[in-house]
C-alpha positions as CSV (number, residue, x, y, z in Angstrom):
1,I,70.0,104.3,68.2
2,R,71.1,101.0,69.8
3,R,74.7,101.0,69.5
4,R,74.7,105.1,70.6
5,A,73.0,103.3,74.0
6,L,74.8,100.6,74.5
7,L,78.1,102.7,73.9
8,L,77.0,105.7,76.4
9,L,76.3,102.3,78.6
10,L,79.1,101.3,78.7
11,L,81.8,104.8,78.6
12,L,78.9,104.9,82.2
13,L,80.0,101.5,83.5
14,L,83.9,102.9,82.7
15,L,82.9,104.9,85.2
16,L,81.6,102.7,87.8
17,L,82.8,99.9,87.8
18,P,87.1,99.5,90.5
19,S,89.9,98.3,88.1
20,S,91.2,95.8,89.4
21,C,93.9,94.8,87.6
22,C,97.0,93.3,88.8
23,Q,100.2,95.7,87.8
24,C,103.5,94.1,88.6
25,L,105.9,96.7,89.7
26,A,108.8,95.1,88.5
27,F,108.2,96.2,84.4
28,G,104.8,97.8,85.0
29,S,102.4,96.8,81.9
30,S,100.3,98.6,78.9
31,I,97.0,97.8,77.6
32,P,95.8,99.6,74.5
33,S,93.2,102.0,76.3
34,R,96.7,104.3,77.8
35,R,99.8,105.4,77.9
36,P,102.0,101.9,79.6
37,L,101.3,102.3,83.1
38,A,104.4,103.8,85.4
39,S,105.1,101.7,88.7
40,A,107.4,102.9,92.0
41,C,110.6,101.8,90.9
42,S,109.8,102.9,86.8
43,V,110.9,106.3,85.2
44,S,109.4,107.0,81.4
45,L,112.5,107.4,79.3
46,L,110.3,110.3,76.9
47,G,109.4,112.5,80.6
48,A,110.5,113.0,84.2
49,A,110.4,110.2,86.7
50,T,107.1,109.4,87.1
51,E,105.2,108.9,90.1
52,P,102.7,105.6,90.5
53,D,99.7,107.0,89.5
54,A,100.8,109.5,86.5
55,S,100.1,107.0,83.6
56,N,96.5,108.3,84.3
57,N,97.4,112.1,83.2
58,N,96.4,113.7,79.9
59,D,100.2,115.2,79.8
60,D,100.2,114.3,76.2
61,V,96.9,115.4,74.8
62,V,96.2,119.0,73.8
63,P,93.6,121.0,73.4
64,V,93.3,122.5,69.3
65,D,90.0,124.2,68.8
66,G,88.7,122.8,71.3
67,R,88.7,119.2,71.1
68,P,91.7,117.2,71.9
69,Q,94.4,116.9,69.9
70,Q,97.5,113.4,70.6
71,I,101.1,114.8,70.7
72,E,103.1,113.2,68.2
73,K,105.6,111.3,69.8
74,P,108.4,108.7,69.3
75,L,108.1,105.5,67.7
76,D,108.2,103.0,70.4
77,L,110.5,99.8,69.7
78,Q,109.3,98.7,73.5
79,A,105.0,99.6,72.9
80,Q,104.0,95.8,72.0
81,H,100.5,97.2,71.7
82,P,99.1,100.3,69.7
83,F,97.9,103.0,71.1
84,T,94.1,104.0,70.6
85,S,91.6,106.1,73.4
86,P,88.8,105.5,75.4
87,S,87.0,106.7,73.0
88,Q,88.5,104.7,70.4
89,T,87.9,101.3,72.2
90,L,84.5,101.5,73.5
91,R,83.0,102.5,69.4
92,K,85.6,99.1,69.4
93,L,83.2,97.3,71.4
94,A,80.5,98.3,70.5
95,Q,81.6,96.7,66.9
96,F,82.4,93.8,68.3
97,C,78.4,93.3,70.2
98,D,76.5,94.1,67.1
99,D,79.3,91.8,65.0
100,N,78.6,88.6,67.8
101,A,74.7,89.6,68.5
102,V,75.7,90.8,71.9
103,C,72.4,92.4,72.6
104,L,71.9,91.5,76.4
105,F,73.8,92.6,79.1
106,D,75.0,89.6,81.7
107,I,73.4,89.7,85.6
108,Y,76.0,88.6,88.0
109,G,78.0,86.2,86.1
110,D,74.8,84.7,84.2
111,F,75.4,81.6,86.6
112,D,71.5,80.2,85.9
113,S,72.0,81.3,81.7
114,T,73.1,79.1,79.2
115,Q,75.0,79.8,75.9
116,D,72.3,80.2,73.9
117,T,71.2,82.6,75.9
118,S,74.5,84.2,77.5
119,Y,77.0,86.3,75.8
120,L,79.1,85.3,78.6
121,R,78.3,81.4,78.8
122,K,79.4,81.4,75.0
123,F,82.4,83.1,75.5
124,E,83.1,80.2,78.8
125,S,82.6,77.5,76.3
126,E,84.6,79.2,73.4
127,V,87.9,79.6,75.5
128,A,87.2,75.8,77.4
129,T,86.7,74.2,74.4
130,A,90.1,75.5,73.0
131,F,91.5,74.1,75.8
132,G,90.0,71.0,75.9
133,K,88.5,71.9,79.2
134,D,84.8,71.2,80.3
135,D,83.8,74.4,81.7
136,A,85.5,77.6,82.4
137,V,84.7,81.1,84.8
138,F,85.6,84.4,83.2
139,M,86.9,86.8,86.9
140,P,87.7,90.4,86.6
141,S,91.5,89.7,87.6
142,G,93.8,87.1,88.0
143,V,94.9,87.9,91.4
144,M,90.8,86.7,92.4
145,A,91.4,83.8,89.9
146,Q,94.7,82.2,91.7
147,S,93.6,82.9,94.7
148,I,90.7,81.0,94.2
149,A,92.0,78.4,92.7
150,L,93.7,77.7,95.5
151,L,91.0,78.4,97.6
152,I,89.4,75.5,95.6
153,H,92.2,73.4,96.2
154,S,92.7,73.0,99.5
155,K,89.3,72.6,100.3
156,S,90.1,69.4,97.8
157,N,92.4,68.5,100.1
158,E,91.0,66.8,102.7
159,S,94.3,65.3,104.7
160,G,95.2,69.8,104.5
161,D,92.1,70.2,106.4
162,E,92.4,67.4,109.5
163,S,95.7,67.2,110.1
164,L,96.6,69.6,113.8
165,V,100.2,72.2,114.1
166,R,100.6,72.2,117.6
167,E,99.8,69.3,119.8
168,G,97.0,69.4,122.6
169,S,95.2,71.7,120.3
170,P,92.6,70.0,118.7
171,S,90.2,73.1,117.4
172,W,94.0,74.8,115.7
173,R,94.2,73.2,111.9
174,R,97.6,73.3,110.4
175,K,98.1,75.7,106.9
176,P,97.1,74.3,103.7
177,S,100.1,75.1,101.7
178,F,100.9,75.1,98.1
179,A,104.2,74.8,96.3
180,C,105.5,77.8,93.1
181,H,108.9,79.4,91.9
182,R,110.8,82.4,93.8
183,T,109.5,84.2,90.7
184,S,105.8,83.4,91.2
185,H,103.7,86.5,91.0
186,L,101.8,85.0,94.1
187,L,105.7,86.5,95.9
188,L,106.0,89.2,94.9
189,H,103.3,91.0,93.4
190,E,99.9,90.0,95.2
191,Q,101.0,92.0,99.0
192,N,101.3,88.5,100.3
193,G,97.4,87.4,99.8
194,Y,98.0,84.5,100.0
195,S,98.5,84.1,103.9
196,E,96.8,87.5,104.0
197,L,93.0,86.1,102.3
198,L,93.6,82.7,102.2
199,N,95.6,81.5,105.2
200,M,97.7,79.6,103.2
201,D,101.9,79.1,103.4
202,A,103.8,78.8,100.4
203,V,106.8,76.5,100.1
204,I,109.3,78.2,97.8
205,L,111.1,76.3,94.6
206,P,113.9,75.2,94.7
207,M,113.7,73.9,98.5
208,N,116.6,76.5,100.4
209,T,116.0,79.2,98.4
210,G,113.8,83.1,98.9
211,P,111.9,85.2,96.4
212,C,113.6,87.1,93.1
213,G,112.4,89.1,90.8
214,G,109.9,92.3,90.7
215,T,111.8,95.2,92.8
216,V,113.6,92.5,94.8
217,G,116.0,92.0,92.2
218,G,118.4,88.7,91.4
219,S,116.6,87.1,89.2
220,F,119.4,87.3,86.2
221,G,120.3,83.6,84.9
222,V,118.0,82.1,87.2
223,Q,116.4,79.0,85.7
224,P,113.0,77.6,85.7
225,L,111.2,75.5,88.2
226,R,112.2,71.9,87.1
227,S,110.6,68.5,87.7
228,I,113.7,68.0,90.6
229,D,112.3,70.7,92.1
230,V,109.1,69.3,92.7
231,E,110.0,65.9,93.3
232,E,111.8,66.9,96.0
233,A,109.2,69.4,97.6
234,I,106.8,66.4,97.7
235,Q,109.2,64.2,99.8
236,A,109.5,67.0,101.9
237,H,106.1,68.0,102.5
238,V,104.6,64.6,101.5
239,M,106.4,61.3,101.8
240,D,107.6,60.4,105.6
241,A,110.9,58.9,105.2
242,A,109.4,55.4,104.2
243,G,108.3,56.8,100.6
244,C,105.0,56.6,101.6
245,D,102.4,59.5,101.0
246,K,101.4,60.5,104.8
247,Q,99.1,63.5,106.0
248,S,100.0,66.6,104.0
249,N,99.4,70.9,104.4
250,L,100.4,70.3,100.3
251,S,97.4,71.6,97.9
252,T,99.2,72.7,94.7
253,V,101.2,72.8,92.8
254,I,102.1,76.1,90.7
255,I,103.8,77.1,87.8
256,E,104.6,80.2,85.3
257,L,104.1,79.1,81.7
258,P,106.2,81.6,80.9
259,H,108.1,82.4,84.2
260,R,108.0,86.1,83.3
261,E,109.7,87.9,86.0
262,I,113.3,85.5,84.4
263,G,112.4,87.0,80.8
264,G,110.5,84.2,79.6
265,K,112.2,81.5,79.8
266,L,110.3,78.1,79.3
267,T,110.6,74.7,81.9
268,P,111.7,71.5,79.5
269,W,108.3,70.4,78.1
270,E,108.9,66.9,79.1
271,E,109.5,67.6,82.3
272,V,106.1,69.8,82.4
273,V,104.8,66.7,82.1
274,Q,107.0,64.4,84.5
275,M,105.6,66.9,87.4
276,S,102.0,66.6,86.6
277,D,102.5,62.8,87.0
278,L,104.4,63.4,90.3
279,C,101.2,65.7,91.0
280,R,98.7,62.8,90.6
281,E,100.6,60.0,91.9
282,H,100.4,61.9,95.3
283,G,97.1,63.5,95.1
284,V,98.2,67.3,94.8
285,A,96.4,69.2,92.2
286,F,98.7,70.5,89.2
287,H,97.6,74.0,88.9
288,C,99.5,76.6,85.4
289,D,99.0,79.8,85.9
290,G,98.9,81.0,82.3
291,A,98.7,84.9,82.6
292,R,101.0,84.0,79.3
293,I,100.3,81.2,77.5
294,F,99.7,81.8,75.1
295,E,103.1,83.0,74.5
296,A,104.2,79.7,76.0
297,A,102.2,77.7,73.2
298,A,104.0,79.3,70.8
299,G,107.6,78.4,72.7
300,Y,106.5,75.0,73.1
301,N,105.3,74.7,69.4
302,L,101.7,72.9,70.9
303,T,98.5,74.0,70.3
304,L,96.2,75.0,73.8
305,R,94.8,71.9,73.7
306,Q,97.9,70.1,74.2
307,I,99.6,73.5,76.4
308,A,96.8,72.6,78.9
309,D,96.3,69.1,79.3
310,P,98.5,68.2,82.0
311,F,97.1,70.3,84.0
312,G,94.0,70.1,86.6
313,S,93.1,74.1,86.0
314,V,94.9,76.8,84.5
315,Y,94.5,80.7,84.8
316,V,94.7,82.6,81.5
317,S,94.3,86.0,81.0
318,F,92.8,88.9,78.5
319,Y,94.8,91.9,79.0
320,K,98.8,90.8,77.9
321,G,99.3,89.5,75.0
322,L,95.6,89.9,74.2
323,G,95.7,93.4,74.8
324,G,91.7,93.4,76.2
325,L,90.6,95.4,78.9
326,Q,90.5,93.4,81.5
327,G,90.0,90.2,83.2
328,A,90.6,86.4,84.2
329,M,89.3,82.7,83.4
330,L,89.5,80.2,85.6
331,L,89.6,76.5,83.6
332,G,89.1,73.2,85.0
333,D,86.3,70.3,85.4
334,N,82.7,71.4,85.5
335,T,83.0,70.6,89.7
336,F,86.1,72.5,90.0
337,C,84.4,74.8,87.5
338,N,81.0,75.4,89.7
339,E,83.0,76.1,92.8
340,G,84.5,78.3,91.6
341,R,81.7,80.5,91.0
342,L,80.7,79.8,94.4
343,W,84.0,81.6,95.2
344,L,83.0,84.3,92.4
345,R,80.8,85.5,94.2
346,R,82.2,85.5,97.9
347,F,85.0,87.3,96.7
348,G,82.5,89.7,95.2
349,G,84.0,89.0,91.7
350,N,79.9,88.3,89.5
351,L,79.9,91.9,89.1
352,Y,75.9,93.2,88.3
353,T,77.8,92.9,85.2
354,L,81.0,92.8,83.3
355,L,80.5,93.2,80.1
356,P,83.0,96.0,79.0
357,Y,86.0,93.9,80.1
358,A,83.9,90.5,79.6
359,I,83.8,91.9,75.3
360,S,87.1,93.4,75.7
361,A,88.6,89.7,76.5
362,W,86.0,87.8,73.8
363,S,87.7,90.3,70.7
364,G,90.9,89.6,71.9
365,F,90.8,86.2,72.4
366,K,89.3,85.9,68.8
367,A,91.4,88.6,67.2
368,R,94.9,86.8,69.0
369,G,94.8,83.7,70.6
370,L,92.4,81.9,68.1
371,G,94.9,84.5,64.9
372,E,91.3,85.6,63.5
373,G,92.8,89.0,63.1
374,G,94.7,88.9,60.5
375,G,97.8,89.5,62.3
376,P,101.2,88.7,63.5
377,T,100.8,85.6,65.6
378,F,102.9,84.8,69.1
379,S,104.8,82.2,67.1
380,D,106.1,85.1,64.5
381,K,106.4,87.7,67.1
382,K,108.5,85.3,68.5
383,D,110.8,84.4,65.6
384,K,111.1,88.7,65.7
385,I,112.9,89.3,69.1
386,R,114.5,86.2,67.9
387,R,115.9,87.5,65.0
388,I,116.4,90.9,66.1
389,L,118.3,90.1,69.3
390,R,120.8,87.8,66.9
391,A,121.9,91.0,64.9
392,L,122.5,93.5,68.6
393,V,124.6,90.8,69.8
394,D,127.1,90.7,67.2
395,D,127.2,94.3,67.2
396,E,130.1,95.1,69.8
397,D,128.9,98.4,70.9
398,I,125.8,97.3,71.8
399,S,126.7,93.5,73.3
400,G,128.8,96.5,75.3
401,I,126.1,98.4,76.9
402,V,123.4,95.5,77.2
403,T,123.6,92.4,78.1
404,F,119.6,90.0,77.5
405,D,118.3,87.5,79.7
406,P,118.0,84.9,78.5
407,A,120.1,84.9,75.6
408,V,117.7,83.3,73.3
409,P,114.7,84.0,73.7
410,E,112.3,81.3,74.6
411,T,108.8,83.0,73.6
412,N,108.2,86.4,72.4
413,M,109.7,88.6,75.8
414,V,113.0,88.6,77.1
415,H,114.4,91.0,80.0
416,G,117.9,93.3,79.5
417,F,120.7,94.7,82.2
418,I,122.6,97.6,80.8
419,R,126.0,98.6,82.2
420,A,124.6,102.8,82.9
421,S,122.7,104.8,85.2
422,L,118.8,105.0,84.9
423,E,119.3,108.5,84.2
424,D,122.7,107.8,81.8
425,C,120.2,105.7,80.1
426,G,117.2,107.9,79.9
427,N,119.7,111.3,78.8
428,A,121.1,108.5,75.5
429,T,117.1,107.9,74.7
430,K,115.9,111.3,74.5
431,N,118.9,112.3,73.2
432,V,118.5,109.2,70.0
433,A,114.4,110.1,70.2
434,K,115.5,113.4,69.1
435,R,117.9,113.0,67.0
436,T,115.9,109.5,64.7
437,G,112.4,110.6,66.2
438,V,112.5,106.4,67.9
439,S,113.1,106.1,71.5
440,V,114.6,102.4,72.2
441,L,113.2,102.0,75.2
442,S,110.5,104.1,77.3
443,R,110.3,102.1,80.8
444,V,113.0,101.0,82.6
445,R,113.5,99.7,86.4
446,A,116.5,101.4,88.4
447,I,118.2,98.4,89.4
448,S,119.5,99.4,93.3
449,N,122.8,98.8,95.4
450,T,121.8,95.7,97.0
451,E,120.4,94.0,93.7
452,D,122.9,90.8,93.1
453,E,122.8,92.6,89.0
454,F,124.0,96.0,90.2
455,K,127.2,93.7,91.9
456,R,127.5,92.9,87.8
457,G,128.3,96.0,86.7
458,Y,123.9,96.8,85.6
459,G,122.5,99.9,86.6
460,C,118.9,99.4,85.1
461,R,117.2,96.7,83.8
462,F,113.6,96.1,80.9
463,E,111.5,94.0,79.9
464,W,110.9,93.4,76.3
465,T,108.4,92.7,74.9
466,I,107.0,91.9,70.7
467,G,103.3,92.4,70.5
468,D,101.6,93.6,67.0
469,A,102.6,97.6,67.6
470,N,106.6,97.1,67.6
471,A,105.9,93.8,65.6
472,A,104.8,95.8,62.3
473,I,108.5,97.1,62.4
474,E,111.1,97.2,59.8
475,D,113.7,94.8,61.8
476,D,116.7,97.5,60.6
477,I,114.9,100.7,62.7
478,F,115.5,98.3,66.0
479,L,119.7,97.7,65.1
480,E,119.8,101.2,63.6
481,T,118.3,102.8,67.3
482,W,120.1,100.3,69.6
483,K,123.4,101.8,67.6
484,A,122.4,105.1,67.9
485,F,121.4,104.7,71.8
486,A,125.0,102.5,72.4
487,I,127.8,105.1,70.6
488,E,125.8,107.3,73.4
489,F,127.9,105.6,75.9
490,A,131.2,105.8,74.1
491,G,133.4,104.8,76.8
492,N,131.9,106.0,80.0
493,V,129.8,102.5,80.6
494,C,129.4,101.6,85.2
């Protein structure tokens, strides 16, 4: 009876709670409770062009004898998470609650509770311990989490608050700023939230460059953030001509590990450590955008504690590689996290209860983040995509139609650029799927004629991540299906 009641409450909550998810426009994202989401620039290659909200329909579910039945679809080489229906997902969450003695809902973030009385505080403590930080705060979304991190660091930068921008106007203060790579999520996918909501400026690195990636394009061959980039930013914004620190509004340097918009590339680890030392020396906060930090740890062959150590604060996402429904966490010292809870309230993020999202995140963290689920590890997934790519690029037909960036994956992710139009790519995908029952691609974005990649002869692009679902597919199937896809173009490559 208790399990049924909890399941009904979960269903009700998912209907009532907002879905504040930072779906990126570039490639879409998939979560285990539904089909992959499409963006305004993406297309479902097994059907018609997809509108931004079309992923919420039930076109692949038809009634049979009064009950919905899933239409059999081609095996999808691009899908990283296995499909589960909403009811299946909620049943699993109910079982997780039973297995982990979750008997009470969290209320408004359980700020005044302890891990002995609150499942949420216990979850936060487990994550903080795994990463070697004092504390952690669960939040509904990564956009909210990183905005709060920026605010906390900017408030602690006293010089940023006190320096004047316009002489003779003492009431007008200089905007605090943060430095980030030109492919940062904050620049590409948040509608300038850092400026409109936080009243902050962005210092784009490398210096004298502009944003790239996402719908802007121009990400092919772009390198990750390097220590020289951070050094130049500090010299320009923190140090004076004599090499001494001056009053500065630069409060934070953010680095994304790995860089999603350039195919999961990683900054050399020794340079990450150098950046940390440089920021510490000049009183600048060093923050990790760890949306895919578990993938990055596998790429570096580091533990979670080791990868988090150079940073004063870390953001972790639970719905990407971990396959949760939603949710993020900010990690840092006790002072930072206490401030984070205060800002969470100000942002309206401490909802009456976060249980469905938090439980899903905790389940994914245990199963995939800590490896308690027994499935393939992130290192296994990285090794698989490297193995498959070696076979693909060795084939002349395949390498003639697609180029991968990076050429050797640094994590379990890579970006691909196809020498064909989106329409031709879609037709080839559907033809191969009809013959083989396997879809080589399901989410692809057109490259506009204003993008650098178009001038190089590419017509569309895609993101490919190895997850639990496609990790279970034999390597030979990838090679055979890509071979059939490439042959479709035989002498007709743009």
